[in-house]
JSON list of C-alpha atoms in Angstrom, two decimals:
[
{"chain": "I", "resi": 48, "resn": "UNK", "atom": "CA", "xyz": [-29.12, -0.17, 23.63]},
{"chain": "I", "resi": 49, "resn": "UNK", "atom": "CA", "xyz": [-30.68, 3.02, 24.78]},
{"chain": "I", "resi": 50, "resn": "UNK", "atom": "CA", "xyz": [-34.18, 3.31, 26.42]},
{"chain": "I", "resi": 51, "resn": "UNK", "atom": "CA", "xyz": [-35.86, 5.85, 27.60]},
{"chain": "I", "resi": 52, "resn": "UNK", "atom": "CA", "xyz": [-37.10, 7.18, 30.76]},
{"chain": "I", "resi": 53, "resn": "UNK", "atom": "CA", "xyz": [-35.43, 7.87, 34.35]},
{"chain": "I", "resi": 54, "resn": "UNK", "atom": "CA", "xyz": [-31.86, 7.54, 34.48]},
{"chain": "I", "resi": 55, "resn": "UNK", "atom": "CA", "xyz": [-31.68, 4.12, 35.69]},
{"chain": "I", "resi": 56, "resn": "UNK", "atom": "CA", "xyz": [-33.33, 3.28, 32.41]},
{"chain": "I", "resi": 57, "resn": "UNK", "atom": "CA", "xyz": [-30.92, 4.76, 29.82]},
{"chain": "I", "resi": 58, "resn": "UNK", "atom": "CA", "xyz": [-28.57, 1.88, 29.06]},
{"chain": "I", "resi": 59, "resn": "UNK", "atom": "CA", "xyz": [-29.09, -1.67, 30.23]},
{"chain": "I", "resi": 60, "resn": "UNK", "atom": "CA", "xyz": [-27.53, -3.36, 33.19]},
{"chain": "I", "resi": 61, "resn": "UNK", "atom": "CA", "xyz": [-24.31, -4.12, 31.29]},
{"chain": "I", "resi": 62, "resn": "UNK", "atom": "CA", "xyz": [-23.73, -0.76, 30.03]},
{"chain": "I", "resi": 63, "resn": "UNK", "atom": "CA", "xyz": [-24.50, 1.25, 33.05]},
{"chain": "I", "resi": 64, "resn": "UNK", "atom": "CA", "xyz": [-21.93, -1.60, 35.23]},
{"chain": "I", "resi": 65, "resn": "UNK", "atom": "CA", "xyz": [-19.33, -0.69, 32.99]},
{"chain": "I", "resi": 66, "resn": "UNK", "atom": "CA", "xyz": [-19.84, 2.96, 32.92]},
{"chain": "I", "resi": 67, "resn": "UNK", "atom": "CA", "xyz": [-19.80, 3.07, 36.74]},
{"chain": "I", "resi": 68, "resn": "UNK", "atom": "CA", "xyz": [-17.07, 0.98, 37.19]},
{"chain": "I", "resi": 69, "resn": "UNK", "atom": "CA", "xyz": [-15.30, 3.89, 35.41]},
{"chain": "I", "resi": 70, "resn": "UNK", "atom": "CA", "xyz": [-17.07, 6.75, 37.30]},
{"chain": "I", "resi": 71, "resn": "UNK", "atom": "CA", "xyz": [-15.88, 5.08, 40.12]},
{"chain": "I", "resi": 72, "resn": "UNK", "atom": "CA", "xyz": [-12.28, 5.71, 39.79]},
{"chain": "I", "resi": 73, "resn": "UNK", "atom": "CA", "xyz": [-12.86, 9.49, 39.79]},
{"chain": "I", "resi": 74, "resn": "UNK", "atom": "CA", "xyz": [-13.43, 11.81, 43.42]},
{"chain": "I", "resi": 75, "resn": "UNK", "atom": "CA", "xyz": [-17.56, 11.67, 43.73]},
{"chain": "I", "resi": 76, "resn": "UNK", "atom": "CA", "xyz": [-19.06, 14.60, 42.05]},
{"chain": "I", "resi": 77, "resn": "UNK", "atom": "CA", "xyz": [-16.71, 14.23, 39.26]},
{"chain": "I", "resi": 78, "resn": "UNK", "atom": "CA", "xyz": [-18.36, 11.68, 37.40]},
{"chain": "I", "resi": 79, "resn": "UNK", "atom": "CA", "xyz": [-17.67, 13.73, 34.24]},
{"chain": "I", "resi": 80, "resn": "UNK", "atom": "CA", "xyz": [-14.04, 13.04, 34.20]},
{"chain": "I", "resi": 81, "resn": "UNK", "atom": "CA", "xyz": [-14.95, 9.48, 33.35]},
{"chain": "I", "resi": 82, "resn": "UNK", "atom": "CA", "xyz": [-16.11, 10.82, 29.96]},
{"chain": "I", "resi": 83, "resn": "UNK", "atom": "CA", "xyz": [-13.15, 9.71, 27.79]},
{"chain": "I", "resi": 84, "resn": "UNK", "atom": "CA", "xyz": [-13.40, 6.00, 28.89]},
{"chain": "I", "resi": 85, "resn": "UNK", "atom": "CA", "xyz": [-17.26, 5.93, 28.71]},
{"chain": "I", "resi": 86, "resn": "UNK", "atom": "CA", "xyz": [-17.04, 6.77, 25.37]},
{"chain": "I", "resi": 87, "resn": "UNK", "atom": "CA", "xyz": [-15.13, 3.59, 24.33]},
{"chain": "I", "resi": 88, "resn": "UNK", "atom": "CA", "xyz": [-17.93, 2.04, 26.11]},
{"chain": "I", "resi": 89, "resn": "UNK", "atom": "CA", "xyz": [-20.34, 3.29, 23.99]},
{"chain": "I", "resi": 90, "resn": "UNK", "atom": "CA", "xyz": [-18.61, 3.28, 21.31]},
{"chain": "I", "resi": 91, "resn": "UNK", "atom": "CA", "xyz": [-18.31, -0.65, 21.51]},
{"chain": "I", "resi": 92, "resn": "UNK", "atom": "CA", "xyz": [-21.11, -0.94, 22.27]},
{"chain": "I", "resi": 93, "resn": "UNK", "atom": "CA", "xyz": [-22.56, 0.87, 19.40]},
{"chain": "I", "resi": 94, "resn": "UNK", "atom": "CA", "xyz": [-21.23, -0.55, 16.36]},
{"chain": "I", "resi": 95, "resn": "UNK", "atom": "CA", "xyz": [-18.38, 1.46, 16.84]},
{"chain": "I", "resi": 96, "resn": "UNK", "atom": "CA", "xyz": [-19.61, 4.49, 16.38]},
{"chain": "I", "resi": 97, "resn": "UNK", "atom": "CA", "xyz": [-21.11, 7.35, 18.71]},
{"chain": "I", "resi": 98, "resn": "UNK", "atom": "CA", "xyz": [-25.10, 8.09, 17.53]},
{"chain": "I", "resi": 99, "resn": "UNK", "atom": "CA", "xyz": [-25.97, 11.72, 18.92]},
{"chain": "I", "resi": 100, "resn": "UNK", "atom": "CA", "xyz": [-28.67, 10.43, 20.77]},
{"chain": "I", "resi": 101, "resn": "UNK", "atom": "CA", "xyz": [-26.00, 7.83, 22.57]},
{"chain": "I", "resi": 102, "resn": "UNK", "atom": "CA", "xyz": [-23.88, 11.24, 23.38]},
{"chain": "I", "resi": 103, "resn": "UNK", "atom": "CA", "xyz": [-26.95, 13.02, 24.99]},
{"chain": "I", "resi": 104, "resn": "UNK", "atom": "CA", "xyz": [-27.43, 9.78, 26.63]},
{"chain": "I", "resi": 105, "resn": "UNK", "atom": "CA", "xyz": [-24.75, 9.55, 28.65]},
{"chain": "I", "resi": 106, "resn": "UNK", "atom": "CA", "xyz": [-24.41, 13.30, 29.20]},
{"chain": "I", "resi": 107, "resn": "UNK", "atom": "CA", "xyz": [-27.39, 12.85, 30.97]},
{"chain": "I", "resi": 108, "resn": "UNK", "atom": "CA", "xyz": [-25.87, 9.98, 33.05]},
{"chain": "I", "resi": 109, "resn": "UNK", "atom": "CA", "xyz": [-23.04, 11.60, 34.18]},
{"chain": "I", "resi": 110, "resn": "UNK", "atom": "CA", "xyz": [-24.61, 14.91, 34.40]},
{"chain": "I", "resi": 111, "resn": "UNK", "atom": "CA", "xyz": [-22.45, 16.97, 32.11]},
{"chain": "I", "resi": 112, "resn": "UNK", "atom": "CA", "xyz": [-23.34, 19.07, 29.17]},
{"chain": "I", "resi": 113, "resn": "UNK", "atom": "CA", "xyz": [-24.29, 17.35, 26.09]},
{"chain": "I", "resi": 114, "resn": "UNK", "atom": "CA", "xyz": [-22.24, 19.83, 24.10]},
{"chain": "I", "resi": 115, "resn": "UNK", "atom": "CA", "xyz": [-19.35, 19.18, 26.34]},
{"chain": "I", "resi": 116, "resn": "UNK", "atom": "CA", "xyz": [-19.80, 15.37, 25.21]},
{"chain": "I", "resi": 117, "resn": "UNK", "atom": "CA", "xyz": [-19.55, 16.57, 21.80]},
{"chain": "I", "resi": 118, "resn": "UNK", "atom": "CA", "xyz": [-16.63, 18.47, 22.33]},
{"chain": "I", "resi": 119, "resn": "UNK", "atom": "CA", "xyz": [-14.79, 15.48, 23.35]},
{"chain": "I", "resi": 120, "resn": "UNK", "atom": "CA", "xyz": [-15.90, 13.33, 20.88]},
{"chain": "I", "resi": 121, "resn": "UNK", "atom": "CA", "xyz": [-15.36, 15.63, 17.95]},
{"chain": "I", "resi": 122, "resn": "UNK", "atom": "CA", "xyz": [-11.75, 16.51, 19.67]},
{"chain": "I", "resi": 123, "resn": "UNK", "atom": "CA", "xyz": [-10.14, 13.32, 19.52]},
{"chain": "I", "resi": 124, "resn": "UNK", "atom": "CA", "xyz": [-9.68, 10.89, 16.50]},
{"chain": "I", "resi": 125, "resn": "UNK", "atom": "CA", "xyz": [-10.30, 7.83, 18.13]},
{"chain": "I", "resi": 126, "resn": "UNK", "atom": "CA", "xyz": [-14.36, 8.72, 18.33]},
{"chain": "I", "resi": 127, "resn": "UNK", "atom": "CA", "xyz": [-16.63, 8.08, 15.25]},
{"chain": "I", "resi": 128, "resn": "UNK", "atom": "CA", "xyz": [-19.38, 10.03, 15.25]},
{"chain": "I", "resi": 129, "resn": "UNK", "atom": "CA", "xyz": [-20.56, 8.41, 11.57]},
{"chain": "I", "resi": 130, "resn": "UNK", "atom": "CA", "xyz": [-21.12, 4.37, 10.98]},
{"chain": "I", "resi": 131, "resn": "UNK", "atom": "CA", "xyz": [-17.43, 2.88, 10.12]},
{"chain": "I", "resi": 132, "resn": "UNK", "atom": "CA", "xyz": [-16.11, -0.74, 9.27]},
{"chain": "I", "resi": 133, "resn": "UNK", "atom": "CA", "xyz": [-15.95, -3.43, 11.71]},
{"chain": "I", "resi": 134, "resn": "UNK", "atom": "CA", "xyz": [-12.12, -3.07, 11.59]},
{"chain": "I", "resi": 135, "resn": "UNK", "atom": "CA", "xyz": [-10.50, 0.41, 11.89]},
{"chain": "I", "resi": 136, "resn": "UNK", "atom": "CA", "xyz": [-7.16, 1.14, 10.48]},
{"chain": "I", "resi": 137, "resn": "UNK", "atom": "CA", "xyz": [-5.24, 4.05, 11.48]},
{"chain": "I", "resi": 138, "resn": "UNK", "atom": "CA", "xyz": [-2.34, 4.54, 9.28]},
{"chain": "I", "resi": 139, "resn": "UNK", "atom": "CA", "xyz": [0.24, 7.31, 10.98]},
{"chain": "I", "resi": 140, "resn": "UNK", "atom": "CA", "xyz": [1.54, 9.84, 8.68]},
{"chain": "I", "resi": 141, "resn": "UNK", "atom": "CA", "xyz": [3.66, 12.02, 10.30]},
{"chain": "I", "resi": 142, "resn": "UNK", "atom": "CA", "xyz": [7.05, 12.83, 9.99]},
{"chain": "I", "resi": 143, "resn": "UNK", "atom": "CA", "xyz": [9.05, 9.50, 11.88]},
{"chain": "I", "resi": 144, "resn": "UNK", "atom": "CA", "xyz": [6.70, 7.50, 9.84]},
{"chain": "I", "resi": 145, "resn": "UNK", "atom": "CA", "xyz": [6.93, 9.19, 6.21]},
{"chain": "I", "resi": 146, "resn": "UNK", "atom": "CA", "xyz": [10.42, 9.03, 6.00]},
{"chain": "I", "resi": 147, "resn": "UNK", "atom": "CA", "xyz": [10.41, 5.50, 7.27]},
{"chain": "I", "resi": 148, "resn": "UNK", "atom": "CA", "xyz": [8.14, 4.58, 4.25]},
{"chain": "I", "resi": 149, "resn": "UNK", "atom": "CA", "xyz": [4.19, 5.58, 5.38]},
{"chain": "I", "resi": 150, "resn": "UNK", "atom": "CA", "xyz": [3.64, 6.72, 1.48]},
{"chain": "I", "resi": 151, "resn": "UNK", "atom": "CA", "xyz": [4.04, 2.88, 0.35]},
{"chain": "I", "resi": 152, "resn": "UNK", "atom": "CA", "xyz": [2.04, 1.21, 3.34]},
{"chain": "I", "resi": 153, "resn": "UNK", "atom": "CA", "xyz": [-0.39, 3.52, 2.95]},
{"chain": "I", "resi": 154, "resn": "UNK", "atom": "CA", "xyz": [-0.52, 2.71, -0.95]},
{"chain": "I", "resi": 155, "resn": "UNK", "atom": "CA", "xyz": [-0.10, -0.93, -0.37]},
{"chain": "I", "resi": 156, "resn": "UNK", "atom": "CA", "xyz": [-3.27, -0.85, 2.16]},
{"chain": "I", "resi": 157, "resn": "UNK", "atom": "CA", "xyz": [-5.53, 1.17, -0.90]},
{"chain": "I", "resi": 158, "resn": "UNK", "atom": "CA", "xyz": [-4.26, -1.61, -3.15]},
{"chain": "I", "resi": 159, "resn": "UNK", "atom": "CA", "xyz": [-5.42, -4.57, -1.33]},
{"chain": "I", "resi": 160, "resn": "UNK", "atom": "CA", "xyz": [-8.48, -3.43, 0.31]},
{"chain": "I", "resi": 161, "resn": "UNK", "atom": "CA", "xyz": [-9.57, -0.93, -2.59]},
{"chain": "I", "resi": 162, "resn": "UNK", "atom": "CA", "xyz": [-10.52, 2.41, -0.90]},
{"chain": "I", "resi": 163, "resn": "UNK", "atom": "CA", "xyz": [-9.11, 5.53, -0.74]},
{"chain": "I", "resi": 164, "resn": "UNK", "atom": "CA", "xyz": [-7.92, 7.09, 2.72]},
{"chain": "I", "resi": 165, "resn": "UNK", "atom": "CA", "xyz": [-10.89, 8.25, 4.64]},
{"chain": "I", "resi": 166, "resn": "UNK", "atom": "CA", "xyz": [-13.28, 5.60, 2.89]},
{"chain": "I", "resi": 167, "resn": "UNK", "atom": "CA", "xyz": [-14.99, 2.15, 3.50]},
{"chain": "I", "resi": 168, "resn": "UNK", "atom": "CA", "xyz": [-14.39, -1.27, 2.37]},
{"chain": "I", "resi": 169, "resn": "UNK", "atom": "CA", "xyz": [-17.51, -2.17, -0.24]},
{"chain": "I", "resi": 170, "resn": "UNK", "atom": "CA", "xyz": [-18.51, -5.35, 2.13]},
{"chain": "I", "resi": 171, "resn": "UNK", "atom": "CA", "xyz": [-18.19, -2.53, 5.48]},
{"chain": "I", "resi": 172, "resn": "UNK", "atom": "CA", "xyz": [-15.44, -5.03, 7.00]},
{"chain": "I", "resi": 173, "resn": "UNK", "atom": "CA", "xyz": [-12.47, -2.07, 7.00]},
{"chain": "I", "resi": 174, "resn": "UNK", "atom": "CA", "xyz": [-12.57, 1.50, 7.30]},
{"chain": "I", "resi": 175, "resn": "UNK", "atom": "CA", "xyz": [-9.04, 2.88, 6.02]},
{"chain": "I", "resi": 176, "resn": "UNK", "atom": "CA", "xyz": [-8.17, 6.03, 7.79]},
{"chain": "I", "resi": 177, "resn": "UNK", "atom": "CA", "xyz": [-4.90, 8.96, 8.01]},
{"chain": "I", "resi": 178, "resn": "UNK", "atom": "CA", "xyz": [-3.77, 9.96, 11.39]},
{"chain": "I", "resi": 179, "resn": "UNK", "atom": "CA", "xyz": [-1.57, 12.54, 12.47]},
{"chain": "I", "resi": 180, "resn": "UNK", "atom": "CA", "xyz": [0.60, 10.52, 14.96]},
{"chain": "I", "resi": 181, "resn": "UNK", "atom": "CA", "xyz": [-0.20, 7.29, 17.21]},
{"chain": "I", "resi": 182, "resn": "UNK", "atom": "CA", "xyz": [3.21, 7.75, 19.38]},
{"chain": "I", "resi": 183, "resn": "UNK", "atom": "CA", "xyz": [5.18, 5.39, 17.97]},
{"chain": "I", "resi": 184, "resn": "UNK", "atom": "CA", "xyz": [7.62, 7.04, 16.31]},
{"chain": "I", "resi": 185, "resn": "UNK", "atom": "CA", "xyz": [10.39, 4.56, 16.84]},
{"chain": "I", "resi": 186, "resn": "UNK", "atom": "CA", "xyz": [8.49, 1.80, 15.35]},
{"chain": "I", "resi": 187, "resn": "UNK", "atom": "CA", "xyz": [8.09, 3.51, 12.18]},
{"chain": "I", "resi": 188, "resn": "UNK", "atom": "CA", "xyz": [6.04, 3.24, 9.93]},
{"chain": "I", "resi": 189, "resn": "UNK", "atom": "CA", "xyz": [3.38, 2.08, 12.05]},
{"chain": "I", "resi": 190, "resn": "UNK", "atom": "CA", "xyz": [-0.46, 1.78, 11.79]},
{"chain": "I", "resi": 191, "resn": "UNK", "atom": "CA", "xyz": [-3.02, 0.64, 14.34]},
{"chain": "I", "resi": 192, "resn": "UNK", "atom": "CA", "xyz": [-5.72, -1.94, 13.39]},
{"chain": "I", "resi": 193, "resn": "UNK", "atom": "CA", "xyz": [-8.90, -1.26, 16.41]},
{"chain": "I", "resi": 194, "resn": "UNK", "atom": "CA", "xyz": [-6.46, -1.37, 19.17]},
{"chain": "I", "resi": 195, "resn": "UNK", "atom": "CA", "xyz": [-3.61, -3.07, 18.71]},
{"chain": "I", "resi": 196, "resn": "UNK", "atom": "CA", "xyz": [0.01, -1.33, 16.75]},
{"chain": "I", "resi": 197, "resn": "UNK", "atom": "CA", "xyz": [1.55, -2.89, 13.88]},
{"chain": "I", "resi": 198, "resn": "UNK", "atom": "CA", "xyz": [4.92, -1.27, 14.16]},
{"chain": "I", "resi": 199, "resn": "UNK", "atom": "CA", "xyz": [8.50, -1.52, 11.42]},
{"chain": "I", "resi": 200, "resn": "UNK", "atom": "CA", "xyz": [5.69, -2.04, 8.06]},
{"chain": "I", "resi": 201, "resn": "UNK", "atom": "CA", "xyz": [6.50, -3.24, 5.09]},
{"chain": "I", "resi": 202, "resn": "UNK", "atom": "CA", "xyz": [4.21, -4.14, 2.21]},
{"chain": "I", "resi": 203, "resn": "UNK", "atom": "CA", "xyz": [4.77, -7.34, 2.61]},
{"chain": "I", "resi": 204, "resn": "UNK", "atom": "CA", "xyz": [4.27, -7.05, 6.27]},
{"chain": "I", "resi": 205, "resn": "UNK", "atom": "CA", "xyz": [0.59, -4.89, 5.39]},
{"chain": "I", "resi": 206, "resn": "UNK", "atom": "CA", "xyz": [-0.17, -8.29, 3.19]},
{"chain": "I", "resi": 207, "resn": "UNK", "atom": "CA", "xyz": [0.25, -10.67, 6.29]},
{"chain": "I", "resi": 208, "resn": "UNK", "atom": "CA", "xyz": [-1.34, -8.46, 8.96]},
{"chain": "I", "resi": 209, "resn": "UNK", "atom": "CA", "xyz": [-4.52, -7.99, 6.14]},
{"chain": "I", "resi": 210, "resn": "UNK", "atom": "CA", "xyz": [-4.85, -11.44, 5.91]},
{"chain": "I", "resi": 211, "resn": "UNK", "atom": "CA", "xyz": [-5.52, -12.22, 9.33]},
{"chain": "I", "resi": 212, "resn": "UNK", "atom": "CA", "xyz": [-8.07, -9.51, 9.82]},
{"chain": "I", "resi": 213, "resn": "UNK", "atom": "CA", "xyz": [-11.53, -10.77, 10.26]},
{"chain": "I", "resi": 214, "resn": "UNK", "atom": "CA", "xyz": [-14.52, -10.55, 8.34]}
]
């Protein structure tokens, strides 16, 4: 995905459309605002995780800092900056969702896909993660699978949703 040389040349055509279409939306000589958003892009677009040399990449494109890059990415949980599953699960464990039952989803998802929180599925399909809140509270317990909410679990309810994700 990345090349190197001149600007121009650091992602392909595809990348650097989408990435612009997003600089775009921001006042010119703000390009850096698009960070957040770029990100995703890259992050999609890399297996979805963020490589350091993808970061310095695209500091260079929007002509920000890499370490301010890296402060983003390493702020927010949504960024991987290590290879992960195909399929990310983010299982909320804060307050609205423990007392609404996020201790038995949480050991219902272990069960079924064998991993601990924080850990990979042997075949690298699922990576089974703990987050602090996804701002759903009254949907509770709730988990997000990539990016779409799963709201009002059950362990039967884990069982269904697991059996539709792909491989």
């Amino acid at each position: 995905m990345i090349l190197t040389g001149t600007k121009e040349q650091l992602f392909t055509a595809e990348i650097r459309q989408k990435l612009d279409e997003w600089i775009a939306k921001y006042p010119a000589g703000q390009s850096q605002s698009a960070v957040i958003p770029c990100l995703h892009i890259l992050q999609d677009e890399s297996e979805g995780w963020l490589p350091q040399d993808v970061m310095d990449a695209l500091a260079l494109y929007i002509g920000m800092p890499a370490i301010s890059v890296y402060e983003v990415a390493t702020f927010y949980t949504m960024f991987d900056l290590k290879p992960v599953g195909k399929n990310k699960i983010n299982v909320c464990t804060n307050i609205s969702c423990m007392l609404n039952g996020s201790e038995d989803v949480v050991k219902q998802l272990e069960l079924r896909l064998d991993v601990k929180l924080g850990e990979t599925t042997a075949d690298g399909n699922v990576t089974l993660r703990e987050v602090e809140c996804l701002g759903a509270c009254c949907g509770a317990p709730m988990m997000q699978i990539n990016r779409e909410y799963h709201e009002l679990l059950t362990p039967e309810k884990v069982d269904a949703i697991l059996d539709g994700i792909k491989s």
